Short mmCIF file of C-alpha atoms in Angstrom, two decimals:
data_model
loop_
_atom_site.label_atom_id
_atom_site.label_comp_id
_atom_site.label_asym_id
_atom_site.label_seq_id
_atom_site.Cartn_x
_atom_site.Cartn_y
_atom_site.Cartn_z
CA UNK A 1 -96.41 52.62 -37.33
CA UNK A 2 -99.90 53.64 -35.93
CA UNK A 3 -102.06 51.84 -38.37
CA UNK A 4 -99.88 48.61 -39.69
CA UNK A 5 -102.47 47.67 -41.75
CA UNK A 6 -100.31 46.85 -45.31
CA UNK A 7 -102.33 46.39 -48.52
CA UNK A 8 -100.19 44.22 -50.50
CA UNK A 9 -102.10 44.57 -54.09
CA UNK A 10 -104.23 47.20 -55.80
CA UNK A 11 -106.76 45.10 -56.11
CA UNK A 12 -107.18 44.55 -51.91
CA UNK A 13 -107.01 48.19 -51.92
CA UNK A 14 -110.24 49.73 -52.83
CA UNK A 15 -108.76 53.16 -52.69
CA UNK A 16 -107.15 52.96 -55.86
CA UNK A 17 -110.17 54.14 -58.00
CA UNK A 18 -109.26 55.22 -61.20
CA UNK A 19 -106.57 56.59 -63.79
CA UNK A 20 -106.48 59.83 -65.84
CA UNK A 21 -105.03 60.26 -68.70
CA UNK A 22 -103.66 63.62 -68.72
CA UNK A 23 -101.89 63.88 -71.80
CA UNK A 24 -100.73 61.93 -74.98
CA UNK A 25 -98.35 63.14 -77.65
CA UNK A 26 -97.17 60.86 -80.69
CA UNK A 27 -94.76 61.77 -83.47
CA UNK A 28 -93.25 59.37 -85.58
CA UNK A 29 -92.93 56.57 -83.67
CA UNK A 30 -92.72 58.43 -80.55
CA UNK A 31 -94.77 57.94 -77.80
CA UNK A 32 -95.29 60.14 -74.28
CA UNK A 33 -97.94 59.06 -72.31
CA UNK A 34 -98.54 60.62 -69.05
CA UNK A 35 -101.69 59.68 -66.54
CA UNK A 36 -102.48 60.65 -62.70
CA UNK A 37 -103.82 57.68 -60.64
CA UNK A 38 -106.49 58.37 -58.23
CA UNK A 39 -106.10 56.89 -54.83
CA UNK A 40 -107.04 56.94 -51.26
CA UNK A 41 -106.08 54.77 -49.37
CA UNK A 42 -108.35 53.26 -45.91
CA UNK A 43 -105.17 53.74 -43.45
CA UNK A 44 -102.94 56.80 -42.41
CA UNK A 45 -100.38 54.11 -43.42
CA UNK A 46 -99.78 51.60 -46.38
CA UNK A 47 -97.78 49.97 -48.43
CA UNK A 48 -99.38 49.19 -51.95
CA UNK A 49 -97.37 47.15 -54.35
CA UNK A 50 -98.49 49.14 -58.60
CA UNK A 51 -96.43 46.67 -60.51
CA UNK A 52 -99.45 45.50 -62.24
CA UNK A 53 -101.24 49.42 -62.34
CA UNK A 54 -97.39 50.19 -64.39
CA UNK A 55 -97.89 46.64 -66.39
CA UNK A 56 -101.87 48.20 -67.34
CA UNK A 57 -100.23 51.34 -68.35
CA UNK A 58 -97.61 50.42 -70.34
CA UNK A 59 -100.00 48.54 -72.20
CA UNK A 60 -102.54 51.49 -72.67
CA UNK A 61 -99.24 53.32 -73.51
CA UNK A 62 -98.24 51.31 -76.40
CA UNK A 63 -94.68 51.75 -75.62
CA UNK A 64 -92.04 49.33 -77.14
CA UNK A 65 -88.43 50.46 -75.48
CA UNK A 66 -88.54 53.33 -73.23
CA UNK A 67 -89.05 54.13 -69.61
CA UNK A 68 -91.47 55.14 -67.34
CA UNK A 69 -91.27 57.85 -64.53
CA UNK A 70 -93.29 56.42 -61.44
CA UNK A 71 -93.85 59.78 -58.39
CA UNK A 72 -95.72 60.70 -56.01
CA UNK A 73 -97.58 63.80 -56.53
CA UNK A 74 -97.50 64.48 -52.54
CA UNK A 75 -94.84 65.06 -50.38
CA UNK A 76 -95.71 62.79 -47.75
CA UNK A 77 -95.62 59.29 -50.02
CA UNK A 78 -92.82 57.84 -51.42
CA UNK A 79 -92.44 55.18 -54.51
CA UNK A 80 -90.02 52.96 -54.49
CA UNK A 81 -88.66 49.11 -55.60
CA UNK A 82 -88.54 45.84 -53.10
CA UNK A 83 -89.76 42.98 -52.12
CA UNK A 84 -93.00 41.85 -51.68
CA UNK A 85 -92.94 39.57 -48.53
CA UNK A 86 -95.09 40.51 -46.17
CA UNK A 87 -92.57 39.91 -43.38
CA UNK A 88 -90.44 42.06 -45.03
CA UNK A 89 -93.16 45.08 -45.34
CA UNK A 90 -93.58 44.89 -41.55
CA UNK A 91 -89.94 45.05 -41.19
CA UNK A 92 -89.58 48.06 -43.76
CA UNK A 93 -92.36 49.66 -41.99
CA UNK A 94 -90.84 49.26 -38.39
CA UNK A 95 -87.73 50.64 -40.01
CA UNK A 96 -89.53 53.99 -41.29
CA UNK A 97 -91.04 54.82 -38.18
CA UNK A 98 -87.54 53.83 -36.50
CA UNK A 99 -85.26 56.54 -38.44
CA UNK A 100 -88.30 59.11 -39.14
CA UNK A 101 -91.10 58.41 -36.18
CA UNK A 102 -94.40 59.83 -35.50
CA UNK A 103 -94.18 62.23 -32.82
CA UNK A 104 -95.47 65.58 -31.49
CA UNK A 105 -92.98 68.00 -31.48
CA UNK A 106 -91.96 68.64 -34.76
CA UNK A 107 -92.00 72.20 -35.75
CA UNK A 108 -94.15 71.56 -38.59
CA UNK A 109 -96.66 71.17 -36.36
CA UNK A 110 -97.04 74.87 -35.10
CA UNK A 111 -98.78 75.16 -38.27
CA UNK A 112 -101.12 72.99 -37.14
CA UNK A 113 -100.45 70.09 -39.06
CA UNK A 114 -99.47 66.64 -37.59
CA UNK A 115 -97.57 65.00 -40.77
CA UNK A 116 -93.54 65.82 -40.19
CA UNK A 117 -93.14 62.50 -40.32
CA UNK A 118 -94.68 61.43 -43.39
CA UNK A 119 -92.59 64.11 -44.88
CA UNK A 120 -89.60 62.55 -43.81
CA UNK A 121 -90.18 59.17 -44.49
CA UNK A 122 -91.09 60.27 -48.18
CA UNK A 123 -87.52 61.62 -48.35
CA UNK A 124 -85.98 58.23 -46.78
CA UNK A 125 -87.94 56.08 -49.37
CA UNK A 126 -87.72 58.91 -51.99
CA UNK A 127 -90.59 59.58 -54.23
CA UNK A 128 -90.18 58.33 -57.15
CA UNK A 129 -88.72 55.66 -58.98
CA UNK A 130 -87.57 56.05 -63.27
CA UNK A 131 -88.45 51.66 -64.38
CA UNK A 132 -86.93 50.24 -67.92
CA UNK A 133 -89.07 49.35 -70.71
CA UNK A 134 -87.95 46.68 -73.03
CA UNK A 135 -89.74 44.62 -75.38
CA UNK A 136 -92.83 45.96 -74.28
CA UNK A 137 -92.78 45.02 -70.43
CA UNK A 138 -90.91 45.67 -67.38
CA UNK A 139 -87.40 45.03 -67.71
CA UNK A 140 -86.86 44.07 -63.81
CA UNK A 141 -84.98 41.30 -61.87
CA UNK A 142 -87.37 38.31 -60.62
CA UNK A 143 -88.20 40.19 -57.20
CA UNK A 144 -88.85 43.46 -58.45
CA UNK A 145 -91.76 45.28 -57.31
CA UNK A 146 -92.93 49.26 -57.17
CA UNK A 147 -94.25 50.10 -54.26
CA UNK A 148 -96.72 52.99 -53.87
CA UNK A 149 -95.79 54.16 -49.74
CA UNK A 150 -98.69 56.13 -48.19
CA UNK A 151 -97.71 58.22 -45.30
CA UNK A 152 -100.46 60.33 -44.55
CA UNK A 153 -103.37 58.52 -46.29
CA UNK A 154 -107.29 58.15 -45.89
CA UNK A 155 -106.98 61.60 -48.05
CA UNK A 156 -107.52 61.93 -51.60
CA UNK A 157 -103.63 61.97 -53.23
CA UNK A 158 -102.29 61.14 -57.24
CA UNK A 159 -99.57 59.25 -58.65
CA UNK A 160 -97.91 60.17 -61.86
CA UNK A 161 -96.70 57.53 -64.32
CA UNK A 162 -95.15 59.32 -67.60
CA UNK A 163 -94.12 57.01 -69.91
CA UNK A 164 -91.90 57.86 -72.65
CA UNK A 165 -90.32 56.10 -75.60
CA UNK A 166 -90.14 54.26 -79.08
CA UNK A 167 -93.51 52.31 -80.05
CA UNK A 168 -92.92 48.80 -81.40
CA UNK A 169 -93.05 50.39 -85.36
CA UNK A 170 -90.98 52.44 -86.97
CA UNK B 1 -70.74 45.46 -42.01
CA UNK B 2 -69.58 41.95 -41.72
CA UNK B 3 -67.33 41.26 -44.13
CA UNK B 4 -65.27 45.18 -45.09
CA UNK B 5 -63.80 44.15 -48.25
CA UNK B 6 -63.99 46.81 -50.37
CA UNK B 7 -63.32 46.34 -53.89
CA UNK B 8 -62.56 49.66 -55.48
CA UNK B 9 -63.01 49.22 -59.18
CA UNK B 10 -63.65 46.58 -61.13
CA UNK B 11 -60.77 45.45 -62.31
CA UNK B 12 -59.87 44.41 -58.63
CA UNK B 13 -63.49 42.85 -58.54
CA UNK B 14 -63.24 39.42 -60.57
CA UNK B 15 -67.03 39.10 -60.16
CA UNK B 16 -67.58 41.34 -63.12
CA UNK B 17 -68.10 39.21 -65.66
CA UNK B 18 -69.54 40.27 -68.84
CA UNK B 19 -72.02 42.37 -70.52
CA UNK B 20 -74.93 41.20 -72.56
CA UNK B 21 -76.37 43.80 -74.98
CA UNK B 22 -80.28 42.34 -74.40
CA UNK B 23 -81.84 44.89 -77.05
CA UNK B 24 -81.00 47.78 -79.46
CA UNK B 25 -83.41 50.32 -81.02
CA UNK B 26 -81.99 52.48 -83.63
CA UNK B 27 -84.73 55.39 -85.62
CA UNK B 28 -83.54 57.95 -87.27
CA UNK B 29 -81.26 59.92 -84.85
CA UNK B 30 -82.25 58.00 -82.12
CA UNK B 31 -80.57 55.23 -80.05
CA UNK B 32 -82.08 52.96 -77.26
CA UNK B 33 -79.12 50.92 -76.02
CA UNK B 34 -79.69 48.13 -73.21
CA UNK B 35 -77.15 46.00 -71.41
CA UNK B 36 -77.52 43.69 -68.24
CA UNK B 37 -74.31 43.40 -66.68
CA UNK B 38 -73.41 40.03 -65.18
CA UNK B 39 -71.99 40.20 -61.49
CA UNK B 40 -70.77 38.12 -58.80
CA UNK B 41 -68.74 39.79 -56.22
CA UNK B 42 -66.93 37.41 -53.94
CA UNK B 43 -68.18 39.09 -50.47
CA UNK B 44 -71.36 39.85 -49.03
CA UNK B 45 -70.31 43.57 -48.97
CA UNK B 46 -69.31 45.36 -51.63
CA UNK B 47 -68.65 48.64 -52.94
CA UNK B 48 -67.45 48.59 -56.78
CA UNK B 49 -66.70 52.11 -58.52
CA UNK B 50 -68.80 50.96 -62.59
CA UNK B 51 -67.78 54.38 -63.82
CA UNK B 52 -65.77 52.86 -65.94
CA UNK B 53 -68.08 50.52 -67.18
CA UNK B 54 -71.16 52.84 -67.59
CA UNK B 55 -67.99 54.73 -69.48
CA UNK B 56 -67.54 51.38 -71.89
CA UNK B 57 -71.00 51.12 -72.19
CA UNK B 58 -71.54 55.31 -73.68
CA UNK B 59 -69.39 53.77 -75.95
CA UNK B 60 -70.46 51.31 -77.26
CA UNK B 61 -74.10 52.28 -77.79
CA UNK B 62 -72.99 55.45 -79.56
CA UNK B 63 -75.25 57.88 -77.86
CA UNK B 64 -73.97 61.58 -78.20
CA UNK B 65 -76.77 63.56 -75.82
CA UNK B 66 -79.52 61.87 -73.59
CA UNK B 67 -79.32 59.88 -70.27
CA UNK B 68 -78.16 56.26 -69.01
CA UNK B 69 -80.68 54.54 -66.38
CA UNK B 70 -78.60 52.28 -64.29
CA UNK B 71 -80.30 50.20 -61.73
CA UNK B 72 -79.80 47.18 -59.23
CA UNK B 73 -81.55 43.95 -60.83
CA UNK B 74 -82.11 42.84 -57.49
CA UNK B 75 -83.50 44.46 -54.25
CA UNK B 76 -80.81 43.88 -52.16
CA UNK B 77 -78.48 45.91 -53.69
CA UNK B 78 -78.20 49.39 -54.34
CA UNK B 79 -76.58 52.48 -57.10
CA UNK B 80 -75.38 55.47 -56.06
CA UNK B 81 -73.17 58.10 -57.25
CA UNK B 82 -70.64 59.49 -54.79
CA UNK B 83 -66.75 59.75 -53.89
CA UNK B 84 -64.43 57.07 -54.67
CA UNK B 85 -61.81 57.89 -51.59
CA UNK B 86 -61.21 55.11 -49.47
CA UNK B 87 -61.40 56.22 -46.00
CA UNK B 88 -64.59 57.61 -46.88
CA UNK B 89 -66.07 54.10 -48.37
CA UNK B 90 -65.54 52.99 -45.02
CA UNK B 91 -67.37 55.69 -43.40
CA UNK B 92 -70.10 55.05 -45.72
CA UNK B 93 -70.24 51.09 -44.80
CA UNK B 94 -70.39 51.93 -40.91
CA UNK B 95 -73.17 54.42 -41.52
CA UNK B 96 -74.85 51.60 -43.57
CA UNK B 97 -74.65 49.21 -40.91
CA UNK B 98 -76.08 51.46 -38.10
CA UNK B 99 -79.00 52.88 -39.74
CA UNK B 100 -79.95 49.47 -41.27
CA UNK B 101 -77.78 46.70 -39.03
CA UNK B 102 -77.85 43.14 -39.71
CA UNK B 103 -79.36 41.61 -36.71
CA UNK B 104 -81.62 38.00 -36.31
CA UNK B 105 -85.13 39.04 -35.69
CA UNK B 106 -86.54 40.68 -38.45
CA UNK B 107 -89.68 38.88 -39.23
CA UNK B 108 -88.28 38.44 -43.23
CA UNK B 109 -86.25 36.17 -41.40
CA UNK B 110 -89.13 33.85 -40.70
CA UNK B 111 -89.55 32.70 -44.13
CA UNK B 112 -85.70 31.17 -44.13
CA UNK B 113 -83.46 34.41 -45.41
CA UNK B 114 -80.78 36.16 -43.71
CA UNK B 115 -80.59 39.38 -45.52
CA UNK B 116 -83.10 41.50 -44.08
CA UNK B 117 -80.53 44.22 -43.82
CA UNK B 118 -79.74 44.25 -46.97
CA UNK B 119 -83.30 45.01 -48.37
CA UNK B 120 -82.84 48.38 -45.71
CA UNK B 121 -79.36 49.19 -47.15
CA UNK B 122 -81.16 48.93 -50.54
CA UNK B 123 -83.30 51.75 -50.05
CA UNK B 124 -81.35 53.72 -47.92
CA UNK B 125 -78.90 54.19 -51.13
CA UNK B 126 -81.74 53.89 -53.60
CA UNK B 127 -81.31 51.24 -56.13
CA UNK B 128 -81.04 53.34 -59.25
CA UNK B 129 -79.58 57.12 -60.66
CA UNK B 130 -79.82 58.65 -64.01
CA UNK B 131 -77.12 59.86 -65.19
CA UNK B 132 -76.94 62.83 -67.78
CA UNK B 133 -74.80 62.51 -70.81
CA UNK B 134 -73.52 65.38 -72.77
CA UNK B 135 -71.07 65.40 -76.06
CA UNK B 136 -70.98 61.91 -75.70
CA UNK B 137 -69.45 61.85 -71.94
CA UNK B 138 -70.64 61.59 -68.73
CA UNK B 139 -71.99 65.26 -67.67
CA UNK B 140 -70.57 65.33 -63.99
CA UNK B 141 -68.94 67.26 -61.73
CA UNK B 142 -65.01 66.17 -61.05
CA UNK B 143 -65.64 63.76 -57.95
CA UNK B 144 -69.01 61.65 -59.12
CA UNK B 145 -68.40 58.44 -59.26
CA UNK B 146 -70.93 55.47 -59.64
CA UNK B 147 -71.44 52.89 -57.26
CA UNK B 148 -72.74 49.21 -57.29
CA UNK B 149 -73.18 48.74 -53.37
CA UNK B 150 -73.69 44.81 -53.18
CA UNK B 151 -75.36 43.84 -49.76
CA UNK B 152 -76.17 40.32 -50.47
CA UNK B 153 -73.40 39.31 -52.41
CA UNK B 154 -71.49 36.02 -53.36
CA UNK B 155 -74.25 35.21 -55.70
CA UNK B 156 -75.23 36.02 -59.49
CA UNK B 157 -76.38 39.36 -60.29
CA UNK B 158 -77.52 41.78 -62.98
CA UNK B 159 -77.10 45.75 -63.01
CA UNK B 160 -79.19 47.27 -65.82
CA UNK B 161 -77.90 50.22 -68.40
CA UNK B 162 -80.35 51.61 -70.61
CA UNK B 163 -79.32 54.51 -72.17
CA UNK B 164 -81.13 56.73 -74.34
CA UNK B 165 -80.97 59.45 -76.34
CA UNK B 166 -79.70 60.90 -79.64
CA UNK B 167 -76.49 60.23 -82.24
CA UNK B 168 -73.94 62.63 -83.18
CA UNK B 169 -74.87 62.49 -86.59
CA UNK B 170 -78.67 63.70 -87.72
CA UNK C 1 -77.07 71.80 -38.08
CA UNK C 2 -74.24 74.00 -37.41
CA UNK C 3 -75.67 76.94 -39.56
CA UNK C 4 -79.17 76.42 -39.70
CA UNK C 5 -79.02 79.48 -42.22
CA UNK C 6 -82.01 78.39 -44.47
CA UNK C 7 -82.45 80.35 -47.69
CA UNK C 8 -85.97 79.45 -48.76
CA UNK C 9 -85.69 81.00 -52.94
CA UNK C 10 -83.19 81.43 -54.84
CA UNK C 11 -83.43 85.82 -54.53
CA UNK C 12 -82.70 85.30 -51.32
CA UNK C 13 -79.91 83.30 -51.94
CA UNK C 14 -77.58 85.28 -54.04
CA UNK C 15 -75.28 82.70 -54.27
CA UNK C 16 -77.52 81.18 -57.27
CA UNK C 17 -75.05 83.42 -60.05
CA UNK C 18 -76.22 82.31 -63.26
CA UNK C 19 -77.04 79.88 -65.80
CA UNK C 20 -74.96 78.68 -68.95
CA UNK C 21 -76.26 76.66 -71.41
CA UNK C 22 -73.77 73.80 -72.08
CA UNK C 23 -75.35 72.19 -74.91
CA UNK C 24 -78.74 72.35 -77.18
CA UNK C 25 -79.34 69.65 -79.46
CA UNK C 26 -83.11 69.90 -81.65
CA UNK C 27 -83.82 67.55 -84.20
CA UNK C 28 -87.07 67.31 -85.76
CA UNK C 29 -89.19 68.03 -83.09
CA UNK C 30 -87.00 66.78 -80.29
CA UNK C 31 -85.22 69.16 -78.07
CA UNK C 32 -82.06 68.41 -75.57
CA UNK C 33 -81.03 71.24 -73.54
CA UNK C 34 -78.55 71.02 -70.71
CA UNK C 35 -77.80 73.61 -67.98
CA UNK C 36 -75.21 73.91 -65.69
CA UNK C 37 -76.07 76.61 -62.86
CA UNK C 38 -73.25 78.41 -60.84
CA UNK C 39 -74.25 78.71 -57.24
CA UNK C 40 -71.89 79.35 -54.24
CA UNK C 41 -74.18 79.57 -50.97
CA UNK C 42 -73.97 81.93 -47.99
CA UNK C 43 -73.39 79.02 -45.83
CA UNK C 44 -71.95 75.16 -45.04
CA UNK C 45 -75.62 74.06 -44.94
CA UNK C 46 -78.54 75.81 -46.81
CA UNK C 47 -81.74 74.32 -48.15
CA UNK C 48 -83.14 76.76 -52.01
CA UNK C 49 -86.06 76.31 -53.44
CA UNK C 50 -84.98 75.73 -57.01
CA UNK C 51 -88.47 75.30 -58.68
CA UNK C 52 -88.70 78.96 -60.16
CA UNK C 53 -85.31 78.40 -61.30
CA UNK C 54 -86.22 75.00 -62.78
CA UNK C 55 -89.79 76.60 -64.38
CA UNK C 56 -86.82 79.80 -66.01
CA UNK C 57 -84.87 76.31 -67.57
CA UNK C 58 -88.39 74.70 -68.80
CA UNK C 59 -89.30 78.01 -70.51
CA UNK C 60 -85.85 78.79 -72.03
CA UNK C 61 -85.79 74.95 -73.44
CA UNK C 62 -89.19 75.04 -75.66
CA UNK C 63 -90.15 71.78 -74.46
CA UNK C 64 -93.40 70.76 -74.32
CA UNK C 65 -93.89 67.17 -72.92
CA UNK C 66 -90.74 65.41 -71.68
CA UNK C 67 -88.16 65.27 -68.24
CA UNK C 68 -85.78 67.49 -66.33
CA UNK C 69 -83.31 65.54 -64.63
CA UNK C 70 -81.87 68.10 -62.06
CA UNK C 71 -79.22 66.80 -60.07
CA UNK C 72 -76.25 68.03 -58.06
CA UNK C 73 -72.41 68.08 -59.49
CA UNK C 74 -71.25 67.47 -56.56
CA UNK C 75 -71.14 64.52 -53.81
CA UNK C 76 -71.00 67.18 -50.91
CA UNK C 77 -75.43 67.88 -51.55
CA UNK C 78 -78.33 66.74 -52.85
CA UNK C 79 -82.00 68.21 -54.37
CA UNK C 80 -85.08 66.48 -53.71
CA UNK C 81 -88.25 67.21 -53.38
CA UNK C 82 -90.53 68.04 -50.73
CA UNK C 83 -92.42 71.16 -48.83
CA UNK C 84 -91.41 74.72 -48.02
CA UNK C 85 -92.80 75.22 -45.07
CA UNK C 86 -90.06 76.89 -42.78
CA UNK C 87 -90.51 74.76 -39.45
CA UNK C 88 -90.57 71.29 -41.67
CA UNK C 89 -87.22 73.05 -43.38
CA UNK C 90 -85.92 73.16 -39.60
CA UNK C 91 -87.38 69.64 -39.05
CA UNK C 92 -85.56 68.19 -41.65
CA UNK C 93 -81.94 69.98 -40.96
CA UNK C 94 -82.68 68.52 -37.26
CA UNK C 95 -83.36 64.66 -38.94
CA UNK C 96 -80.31 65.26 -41.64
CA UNK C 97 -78.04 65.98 -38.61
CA UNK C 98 -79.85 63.40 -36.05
CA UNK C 99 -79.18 60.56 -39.12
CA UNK C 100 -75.61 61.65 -40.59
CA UNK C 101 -74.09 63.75 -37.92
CA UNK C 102 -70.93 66.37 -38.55
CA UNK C 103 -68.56 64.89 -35.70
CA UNK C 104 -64.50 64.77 -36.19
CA UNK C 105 -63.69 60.94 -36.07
CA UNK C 106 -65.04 59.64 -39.53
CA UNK C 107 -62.04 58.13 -41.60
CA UNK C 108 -62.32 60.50 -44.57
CA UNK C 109 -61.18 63.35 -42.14
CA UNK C 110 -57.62 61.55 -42.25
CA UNK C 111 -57.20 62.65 -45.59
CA UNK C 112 -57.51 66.66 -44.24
CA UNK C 113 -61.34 66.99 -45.37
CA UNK C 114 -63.90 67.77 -42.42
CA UNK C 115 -67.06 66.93 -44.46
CA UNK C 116 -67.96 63.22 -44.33
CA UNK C 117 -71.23 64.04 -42.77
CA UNK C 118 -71.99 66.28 -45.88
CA UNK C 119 -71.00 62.87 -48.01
CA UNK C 120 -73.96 60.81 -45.90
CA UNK C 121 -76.57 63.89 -46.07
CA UNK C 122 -75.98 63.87 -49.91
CA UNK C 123 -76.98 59.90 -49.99
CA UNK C 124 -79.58 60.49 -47.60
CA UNK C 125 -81.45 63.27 -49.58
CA UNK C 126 -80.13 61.67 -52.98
CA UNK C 127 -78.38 63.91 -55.27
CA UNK C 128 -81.10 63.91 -58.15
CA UNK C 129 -84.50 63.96 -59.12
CA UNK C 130 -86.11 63.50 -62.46
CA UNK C 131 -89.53 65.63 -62.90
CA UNK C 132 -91.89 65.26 -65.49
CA UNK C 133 -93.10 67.96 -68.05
CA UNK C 134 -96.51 68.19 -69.37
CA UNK C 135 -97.90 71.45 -71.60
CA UNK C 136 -94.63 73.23 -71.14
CA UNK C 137 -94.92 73.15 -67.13
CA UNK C 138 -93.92 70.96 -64.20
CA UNK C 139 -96.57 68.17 -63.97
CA UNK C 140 -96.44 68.49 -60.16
CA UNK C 141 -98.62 68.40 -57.48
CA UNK C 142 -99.91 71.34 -55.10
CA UNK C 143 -96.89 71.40 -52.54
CA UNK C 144 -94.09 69.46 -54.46
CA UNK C 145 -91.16 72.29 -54.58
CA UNK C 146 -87.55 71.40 -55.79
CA UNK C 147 -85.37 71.95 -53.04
CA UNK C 148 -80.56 71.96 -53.38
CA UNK C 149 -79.47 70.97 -50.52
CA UNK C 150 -76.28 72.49 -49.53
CA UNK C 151 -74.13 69.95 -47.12
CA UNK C 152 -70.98 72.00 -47.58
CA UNK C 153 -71.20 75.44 -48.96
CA UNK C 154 -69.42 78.23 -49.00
CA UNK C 155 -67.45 77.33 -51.86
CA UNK C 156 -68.03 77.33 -55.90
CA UNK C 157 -70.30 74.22 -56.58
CA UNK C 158 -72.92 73.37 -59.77
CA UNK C 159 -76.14 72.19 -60.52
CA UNK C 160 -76.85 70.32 -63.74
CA UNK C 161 -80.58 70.36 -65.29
CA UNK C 162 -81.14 68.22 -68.61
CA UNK C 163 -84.40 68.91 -70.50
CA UNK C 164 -85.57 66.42 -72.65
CA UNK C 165 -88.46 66.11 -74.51
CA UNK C 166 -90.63 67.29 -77.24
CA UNK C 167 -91.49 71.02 -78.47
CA UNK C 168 -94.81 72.12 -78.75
CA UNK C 169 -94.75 71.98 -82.88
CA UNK C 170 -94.50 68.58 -84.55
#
């Protein structure tokens, strides 16, 4: 990892600016809610941990049992669920440049771009995630947390969260 | 892998305990059905075929078209869907262990846990799938099969279904 | 790679048959409509672009705002998303084969089969995605394309997309 600068909440990461909400249908007491996140992040490389941008927009959302689909709108990011120990993120991010590593001669780069990797390494963490909703909130494990992996950052990029489900009344 | 006891189903794997319906959203034609399935597996490594309990658990919620979410609780375990043929579990657990080997000096390791590894082997299977149901069955081709991969085992666990969707009657 | 044979859309590829429609279920304004798609590739390994067939699917389903979970039938591939550029398509059958090599000694082999490697490709890729739908259209960024990967073509295999949502009228 060039830059192993990890940003370990939104909030110590001032490139997640804003959210968008692109589009809100209700019938009955259904509820999709769909919004792009704005971000740029300072390093070619991050890891972000969103578990409290998904808690914000669940709440916005109003949703009572449902789920919410969590992706990367680029294809060199990934989103995924682990720990947050900052040992760990090192040792995650040691491991992504170990199986998929930064290196010149990647075809891709006759094109003139110098990214293969961060393609790869979006497909080893995948990019996206599908969380549970109950009760209103996250239904996760104790250690749970979403990840937002940057690969090719200090551009502007989105995140998609679409929430969809049952509001609390019938 | 340290410890290559394989439990194929869970019938062989005593650590399957019970389920626990934790909440159940019924409107109109719709069904929102969510279990947390209490595991312990007696090894470290594990992989347990849960078709048949994602099977028991169609069932019971009485969903006729829609999709189960089934996830790892915990981020040292994974879900997958693939074959159920021995030789090839195997395969799969050596290929497990050299991409992400359980070694000493990952820096996790600093704060007191051993199980580095396992948070790799988590995301190299990906901790969740969604599975499609149709007619009231699994919609899959004749060799899926659904794994819990345990790589931190010999402790209490949960594996979340959530299924969702519609009932066979309007 | 042994056949690094890429078909890059699905006219090329005219092992993508056809589509049948397995089951439709609408209800009030809800829509479920499940697709199984015949495809038999050219060769063992092949990476299609599958969007355009995924946008034919979205259009024949009426939904408006909802999911497509796409996902592979079989454990022998996997779809995921990432770019179409033809020298990342080679850098990625180079990385599949670098991380889960075809070589004769895995133990699923001992059973007759000769495509264990195409078992740890699937895993690696994953063998689903789920993509959100917003106004009746993939709510995707610029370069996100739906990609099958083929790990052992040449033979009869599906691909099952589930549409899920809500139609444009309440």
């Amino acid at each position: 990892m060039r830059n192993p600068n990890w940003t370990f909440d939104t909030s110590q990461c001032p490139g997640f600016k804003r959210y968008e909400v692109i589009d809100r249908v209700e019938r009955d007491s259904w509820i999709h809610h769909t919004e792009h996140w704005h971000v740029r992040t300072p390093t070619r490389y991050a890891l972000v941990n969103i578990t409290g941008l998904a808690e914000s927009a669940i709440a916005r959302s109003g949703l009572w049992d449902g789920q919410a689909l969590i992706s990367a709108m680029h294809i060199t990011a990934g989103v995924y669920i682990n720990d947050a120990e900052s040992g760990l993120l090192q040792d995650l991010a040691t491991w992504f440049e170990r199986l998929a590593p930064a290196k010149p001669d990647y075809l891709h780069h006759q094109t003139g771009e110098d990214n293969a990797d961060a393609h790869l390494k979006s497909l080893l963490t995948h990019h996206m995630v599908t969380v549970p909703i109950t009760r209103g909130e996250l239904d996760f494990g104790t250690w749970q947390q979403i990840f937002y992996a940057e690969f090719d950052g200090a551009r502007d990029k989105r995140i998609l969260i679409k929430l969809m489900g049952l509001s609390s009344s019938p």
